[in-house]
Amino acid sequence: MRVPALLVAAALLLPAAAAHAQNGNPPPASADEPIAVPAGAKLVWSDEFDEGKAPDPKKWRYDTSRNKDGWYNGEKQYYAADRPENVRIENGQLILEARAERLADKPDFGGQDYASGKIVTQGLADWTYGFVEVRAKLACGKGMWPAIWMLGSDGARGWPALGEIDILELVGWDPETVHGTIHTQAYNHVKGTQKGATTRTPTACGDFHDYQLDWNQDRILIGVDGHAYMRFDNDHKGDFATWPFDKPQYLILNVAVGGWGGQQGIDPAAFPSKMEVEYVRVYQKR
């Protein structure tokens, strides 16, 4: 749920189901079906995080674009670049770590009390349709908001028209629930019409799990460990407002502080808190 700055005041910043209930909208797009690499799909892009001490610059770049002005949704973090305390490769894993630190010496410092990490494939790799799997152990504690998500590469239409796929979100004050959501011009959390669902994952903070997306021209499935709990179907009306998902999207991994994750406060004892990622894999049919 990443809202442009001019819409922050209107943002509900609620879990998907709660937003629907409050606005009297239909229930979220829940599902109960298997999710797996489709037959005939091949691995086309991956990062196993088994080399180097920092993310591969041929695959990832740091997103620091809103540090000076402040990040959306009332988030409280500064996203650091080339700073191993916040983003590093360690023991074959990517670490994104939120810390209670003020990086006032940085030229783009915006007054934040926290430093964290956000990396994206924007400008380096994107995909139209495919199966995405990210194996991760999540950052937790009140105030944390780890996410694995995608945005449309063509940002000319702006958010939410470009399309957003949230493969995984977790808010630290509800650490056993993971969320999968999509946002479009017609369906988004500012209007309270976003399409999403949740599933209980009691060990999301303590164990690694596979967070999965199966996206084709007919529907989007989001799941955990081979079980899809969220489904969004293409209405095939050719309406960009309801289905912008026939164009490339890029991947984003981050740990935010505050915003939705801070609805019940930010616990100083939560820091440092890290999301650990074993791998990211993208499969497509030729």
Short mmCIF file of C-alpha atoms in Angstrom, two decimals:
data_model
loop_
_atom_site.label_atom_id
_atom_site.label_comp_id
_atom_site.label_asym_id
_atom_site.label_seq_id
_atom_site.Cartn_x
_atom_site.Cartn_y
_atom_site.Cartn_z
CA MET A 1 0.00 0.00 0.00
CA ARG A 2 2.20 2.77 -1.26
CA VAL A 3 0.32 6.05 -1.72
CA PRO A 4 1.48 9.20 -3.55
CA ALA A 5 2.20 12.06 -1.17
CA LEU A 6 -0.85 14.10 -2.17
CA LEU A 7 -3.10 11.20 -1.17
CA VAL A 8 -1.49 10.34 2.16
CA ALA A 9 -4.07 12.24 4.17
CA ALA A 10 -6.85 10.26 2.53
CA ALA A 11 -5.14 6.89 2.85
CA LEU A 12 -6.91 4.35 5.01
CA LEU A 13 -3.71 2.51 5.95
CA LEU A 14 -5.80 -0.47 7.02
CA PRO A 15 -5.46 -4.19 6.40
CA ALA A 16 -7.33 -5.15 3.24
CA ALA A 17 -10.23 -6.88 4.97
CA ALA A 18 -10.70 -4.03 7.46
CA ALA A 19 -10.72 -1.43 4.71
CA HIS A 20 -13.45 -3.30 2.87
CA ALA A 21 -15.53 -3.72 6.00
CA GLN A 22 -15.28 -0.05 6.92
CA ASN A 23 -16.36 1.09 3.46
CA GLY A 24 -19.13 -1.42 2.92
CA ASN A 25 -17.40 -2.94 -0.10
CA PRO A 26 -17.39 -6.58 -1.20
CA PRO A 27 -15.11 -8.94 0.73
CA PRO A 28 -11.49 -9.40 -0.38
CA ALA A 29 -10.54 -11.68 -3.25
CA SER A 30 -9.70 -14.75 -1.17
CA ALA A 31 -8.70 -18.10 -2.60
CA ASP A 32 -7.91 -21.63 -1.48
CA GLU A 33 -5.94 -23.44 -4.15
CA PRO A 34 -2.44 -24.69 -4.94
CA ILE A 35 0.25 -22.39 -6.31
CA ALA A 36 3.40 -23.68 -8.01
CA VAL A 37 5.72 -23.03 -10.92
CA PRO A 38 3.52 -23.58 -14.00
CA ALA A 39 4.25 -26.52 -16.25
CA GLY A 40 6.64 -25.48 -19.00
CA ALA A 41 7.93 -22.40 -17.19
CA LYS A 42 11.70 -21.89 -17.00
CA LEU A 43 13.89 -19.90 -14.65
CA VAL A 44 14.62 -16.58 -16.41
CA TRP A 45 16.05 -14.45 -13.58
CA SER A 46 17.28 -15.14 -10.07
CA ASP A 47 19.48 -14.00 -7.25
CA GLU A 48 20.72 -16.59 -4.75
CA PHE A 49 22.71 -13.99 -2.76
CA ASP A 50 25.70 -16.31 -2.57
CA GLU A 51 28.38 -13.87 -3.75
CA GLY A 52 29.76 -10.55 -2.59
CA LYS A 53 28.90 -8.40 0.39
CA ALA A 54 26.27 -6.15 -1.21
CA PRO A 55 23.45 -6.64 -3.73
CA ASP A 56 24.63 -7.23 -7.30
CA PRO A 57 24.43 -3.82 -9.05
CA LYS A 58 23.59 -5.60 -12.31
CA LYS A 59 20.41 -6.91 -10.69
CA TRP A 60 19.43 -4.37 -8.02
CA ARG A 61 19.67 -0.69 -7.26
CA TYR A 62 18.91 1.24 -4.09
CA ASP A 63 15.79 3.39 -3.96
CA THR A 64 16.53 6.56 -1.98
CA SER A 65 14.27 8.84 -4.01
CA ARG A 66 12.07 10.12 -1.17
CA ASN A 67 14.60 10.40 1.63
CA LYS A 68 14.76 14.19 1.61
CA ASP A 69 11.03 14.80 1.23
CA GLY A 70 9.86 11.85 3.32
CA TRP A 71 8.33 8.55 2.26
CA TYR A 72 4.66 7.90 1.60
CA ASN A 73 2.06 6.59 4.08
CA GLY A 74 3.58 8.38 7.05
CA GLU A 75 6.61 6.08 6.99
CA LYS A 76 9.48 7.12 9.26
CA GLN A 77 12.56 5.54 7.68
CA TYR A 78 15.54 6.81 5.72
CA TYR A 79 16.59 4.28 3.06
CA ALA A 80 20.37 3.99 3.01
CA ALA A 81 22.48 3.16 -0.04
CA ASP A 82 25.79 1.28 0.10
CA ARG A 83 25.56 0.98 3.87
CA PRO A 84 26.05 -2.59 5.14
CA GLU A 85 24.37 -1.83 8.44
CA ASN A 86 21.12 -1.65 6.48
CA VAL A 87 21.67 -3.69 3.30
CA ARG A 88 24.21 -6.49 2.95
CA ILE A 89 24.87 -10.05 1.81
CA GLU A 90 25.69 -12.30 4.73
CA ASN A 91 25.99 -16.10 4.90
CA GLY A 92 24.27 -16.55 1.56
CA GLN A 93 21.36 -14.26 2.40
CA LEU A 94 20.27 -10.74 1.62
CA ILE A 95 19.76 -8.74 4.84
CA LEU A 96 17.55 -5.65 4.94
CA GLU A 97 17.85 -4.25 8.45
CA ALA A 98 15.94 -1.43 10.12
CA ARG A 99 17.88 0.39 12.83
CA ALA A 100 17.08 3.24 15.23
CA GLU A 101 19.69 5.60 13.78
CA ARG A 102 19.67 9.19 12.51
CA LEU A 103 21.94 9.52 9.49
CA ALA A 104 22.13 13.29 9.73
CA ASP A 105 25.43 13.40 7.85
CA LYS A 106 23.78 12.24 4.61
CA PRO A 107 23.10 14.99 2.05
CA ASP A 108 19.57 13.71 1.45
CA PHE A 109 18.72 13.24 5.15
CA GLY A 110 15.11 14.17 5.82
CA GLY A 111 15.08 14.18 9.61
CA GLN A 112 14.24 10.48 10.03
CA ASP A 113 14.92 8.70 13.32
CA TYR A 114 15.33 5.33 11.61
CA ALA A 115 17.49 3.90 8.82
CA SER A 116 16.54 0.88 6.71
CA GLY A 117 16.95 -0.69 3.26
CA LYS A 118 15.03 -0.79 -0.01
CA ILE A 119 16.24 -2.35 -3.25
CA VAL A 120 14.51 -2.56 -6.63
CA THR A 121 15.06 -4.09 -10.06
CA GLN A 122 13.68 -0.95 -11.74
CA GLY A 123 15.63 -0.13 -14.89
CA LEU A 124 17.50 -3.44 -14.70
CA ALA A 125 14.88 -6.17 -14.96
CA ASP A 126 11.12 -6.38 -15.30
CA TRP A 127 8.58 -8.93 -16.47
CA THR A 128 5.12 -9.30 -17.95
CA TYR A 129 3.53 -12.43 -16.47
CA GLY A 130 5.43 -15.14 -14.68
CA PHE A 131 5.92 -16.97 -11.41
CA VAL A 132 7.85 -15.12 -8.71
CA GLU A 133 9.12 -16.84 -5.57
CA VAL A 134 10.95 -15.14 -2.71
CA ARG A 135 12.12 -17.20 0.25
CA ALA A 136 12.34 -14.94 3.28
CA LYS A 137 12.18 -14.59 7.05
CA LEU A 138 10.47 -11.33 7.95
CA ALA A 139 11.35 -8.34 10.10
CA CYS A 140 9.05 -8.02 13.10
CA GLY A 141 8.29 -5.87 16.11
CA LYS A 142 5.78 -3.03 16.48
CA GLY A 143 6.52 -0.44 13.85
CA MET A 144 8.00 -2.80 11.24
CA TRP A 145 6.46 -3.14 7.76
CA PRO A 146 8.43 -5.56 5.55
CA ALA A 147 7.22 -5.99 1.98
CA ILE A 148 7.88 -7.88 -1.26
CA TRP A 149 6.03 -6.19 -4.10
CA MET A 150 5.90 -5.03 -7.71
CA LEU A 151 5.08 -1.82 -9.58
CA GLY A 152 4.42 -1.09 -13.22
CA SER A 153 7.61 -0.07 -15.00
CA ASP A 154 5.82 2.63 -16.99
CA GLY A 155 5.07 5.19 -14.33
CA ALA A 156 3.60 7.77 -16.72
CA ARG A 157 0.05 7.10 -15.54
CA GLY A 158 1.07 7.46 -11.90
CA TRP A 159 -0.08 5.47 -8.92
CA PRO A 160 -2.36 3.52 -8.70
CA ALA A 161 -3.09 3.42 -12.43
CA LEU A 162 0.29 1.83 -13.21
CA GLY A 163 -0.70 -1.22 -11.14
CA GLU A 164 0.78 -2.61 -7.92
CA ILE A 165 1.08 -6.24 -6.83
CA ASP A 166 1.84 -6.79 -3.14
CA ILE A 167 3.18 -10.34 -2.96
CA LEU A 168 3.83 -10.01 0.77
CA GLU A 169 3.22 -7.43 3.46
CA LEU A 170 3.40 -7.90 7.21
CA VAL A 171 2.78 -5.35 9.95
CA GLY A 172 4.79 -5.85 13.11
CA TRP A 173 1.85 -5.48 15.49
CA ASP A 174 0.16 -8.49 13.84
CA PRO A 175 3.13 -10.76 13.20
CA GLU A 176 1.24 -13.96 12.38
CA THR A 177 -0.75 -12.53 9.45
CA VAL A 178 0.57 -11.97 5.94
CA HIS A 179 -1.21 -9.92 3.29
CA GLY A 180 -1.46 -10.18 -0.49
CA THR A 181 -3.08 -7.27 -2.33
CA ILE A 182 -3.39 -5.60 -5.72
CA HIS A 183 -4.01 -1.92 -6.45
CA THR A 184 -5.30 -0.38 -9.69
CA GLN A 185 -7.10 2.80 -10.67
CA ALA A 186 -10.43 1.14 -9.91
CA TYR A 187 -9.29 -0.96 -6.95
CA ASN A 188 -7.08 0.72 -4.38
CA HIS A 189 -6.95 1.36 -0.65
CA VAL A 190 -7.53 5.10 -0.96
CA LYS A 191 -11.01 4.28 -2.26
CA GLY A 192 -11.28 1.26 0.04
CA THR A 193 -11.78 -0.95 -3.00
CA GLN A 194 -8.43 -2.75 -3.11
CA LYS A 195 -8.50 -6.48 -3.76
CA GLY A 196 -6.62 -8.57 -1.26
CA ALA A 197 -6.67 -11.30 1.33
CA THR A 198 -4.73 -12.52 4.34
CA THR A 199 -3.52 -15.83 5.69
CA ARG A 200 -2.17 -16.90 9.05
CA THR A 201 1.55 -17.67 9.04
CA PRO A 202 2.48 -18.06 12.73
CA THR A 203 6.22 -18.46 12.08
CA ALA A 204 6.63 -15.64 9.53
CA CYS A 205 9.09 -13.87 11.83
CA GLY A 206 10.98 -16.94 13.03
CA ASP A 207 11.23 -19.17 9.97
CA PHE A 208 11.77 -18.92 6.25
CA HIS A 209 8.74 -19.21 3.98
CA ASP A 210 8.19 -19.11 0.23
CA TYR A 211 6.18 -16.05 -0.81
CA GLN A 212 4.76 -16.67 -4.27
CA LEU A 213 3.07 -14.93 -7.18
CA ASP A 214 1.58 -16.68 -10.22
CA TRP A 215 0.58 -14.04 -12.76
CA ASN A 216 -0.82 -14.67 -16.22
CA GLN A 217 -3.14 -12.95 -18.68
CA ASP A 218 -6.24 -14.34 -16.95
CA ARG A 219 -5.55 -13.92 -13.22
CA ILE A 220 -3.17 -13.23 -10.37
CA LEU A 221 -2.60 -15.71 -7.55
CA ILE A 222 -0.68 -14.85 -4.37
CA GLY A 223 0.34 -17.53 -1.89
CA VAL A 224 2.67 -18.87 0.77
CA ASP A 225 4.45 -22.24 0.73
CA GLY A 226 2.44 -23.64 -2.16
CA HIS A 227 -0.98 -22.46 -0.99
CA ALA A 228 -2.69 -19.56 -2.78
CA TYR A 229 -4.94 -17.51 -0.50
CA MET A 230 -5.58 -14.51 -2.78
CA ARG A 231 -6.94 -14.48 -6.35
CA PHE A 232 -7.66 -11.58 -8.68
CA ASP A 233 -9.26 -12.35 -12.04
CA ASN A 234 -8.92 -10.34 -15.23
CA ASP A 235 -12.39 -9.14 -16.27
CA HIS A 236 -11.14 -9.04 -19.90
CA LYS A 237 -12.96 -5.78 -20.57
CA GLY A 238 -9.82 -4.17 -21.89
CA ASP A 239 -10.09 -1.52 -19.17
CA PHE A 240 -6.72 -0.31 -17.91
CA ALA A 241 -8.43 0.90 -14.72
CA THR A 242 -9.27 -2.66 -13.64
CA TRP A 243 -6.45 -4.65 -15.28
CA PRO A 244 -3.17 -2.80 -15.89
CA PHE A 245 -1.30 -6.07 -15.48
CA ASP A 246 -0.53 -6.74 -19.15
CA LYS A 247 2.60 -4.60 -18.99
CA PRO A 248 6.03 -5.07 -17.33
CA GLN A 249 6.46 -4.80 -13.58
CA TYR A 250 9.64 -4.62 -11.50
CA LEU A 251 10.41 -6.10 -8.08
CA ILE A 252 10.85 -4.27 -4.77
CA LEU A 253 12.14 -5.54 -1.41
CA ASN A 254 12.06 -3.25 1.62
CA VAL A 255 11.56 -2.89 5.36
CA ALA A 256 9.59 0.25 6.18
CA VAL A 257 9.17 1.74 9.66
CA GLY A 258 5.92 3.35 10.72
CA GLY A 259 3.00 3.87 8.35
CA TRP A 260 0.69 0.87 8.47
CA GLY A 261 3.29 -0.95 10.53
CA GLY A 262 3.26 1.85 13.09
CA GLN A 263 -0.49 2.06 13.66
CA GLN A 264 0.03 0.77 17.20
CA GLY A 265 3.25 2.68 17.77
CA ILE A 266 6.92 1.98 17.19
CA ASP A 267 8.58 -0.12 19.87
CA PRO A 268 12.20 0.91 20.58
CA ALA A 269 12.89 -2.68 21.62
CA ALA A 270 12.12 -3.86 18.08
CA PHE A 271 15.42 -2.52 16.74
CA PRO A 272 17.43 -3.72 15.00
CA SER A 273 14.95 -5.78 12.97
CA LYS A 274 15.84 -7.52 9.74
CA MET A 275 14.28 -9.28 6.80
CA GLU A 276 16.45 -12.15 5.58
CA VAL A 277 16.06 -13.33 1.97
CA GLU A 278 17.51 -16.64 0.78
CA TYR A 279 16.65 -16.17 -2.87
CA VAL A 280 14.49 -14.44 -5.47
CA ARG A 281 13.47 -16.46 -8.54
CA VAL A 282 11.40 -15.55 -11.58
CA TYR A 283 10.04 -18.15 -13.99
CA GLN A 284 8.32 -17.60 -17.34
CA LYS A 285 7.02 -19.67 -20.19
CA ARG A 286 9.04 -19.19 -23.35
#
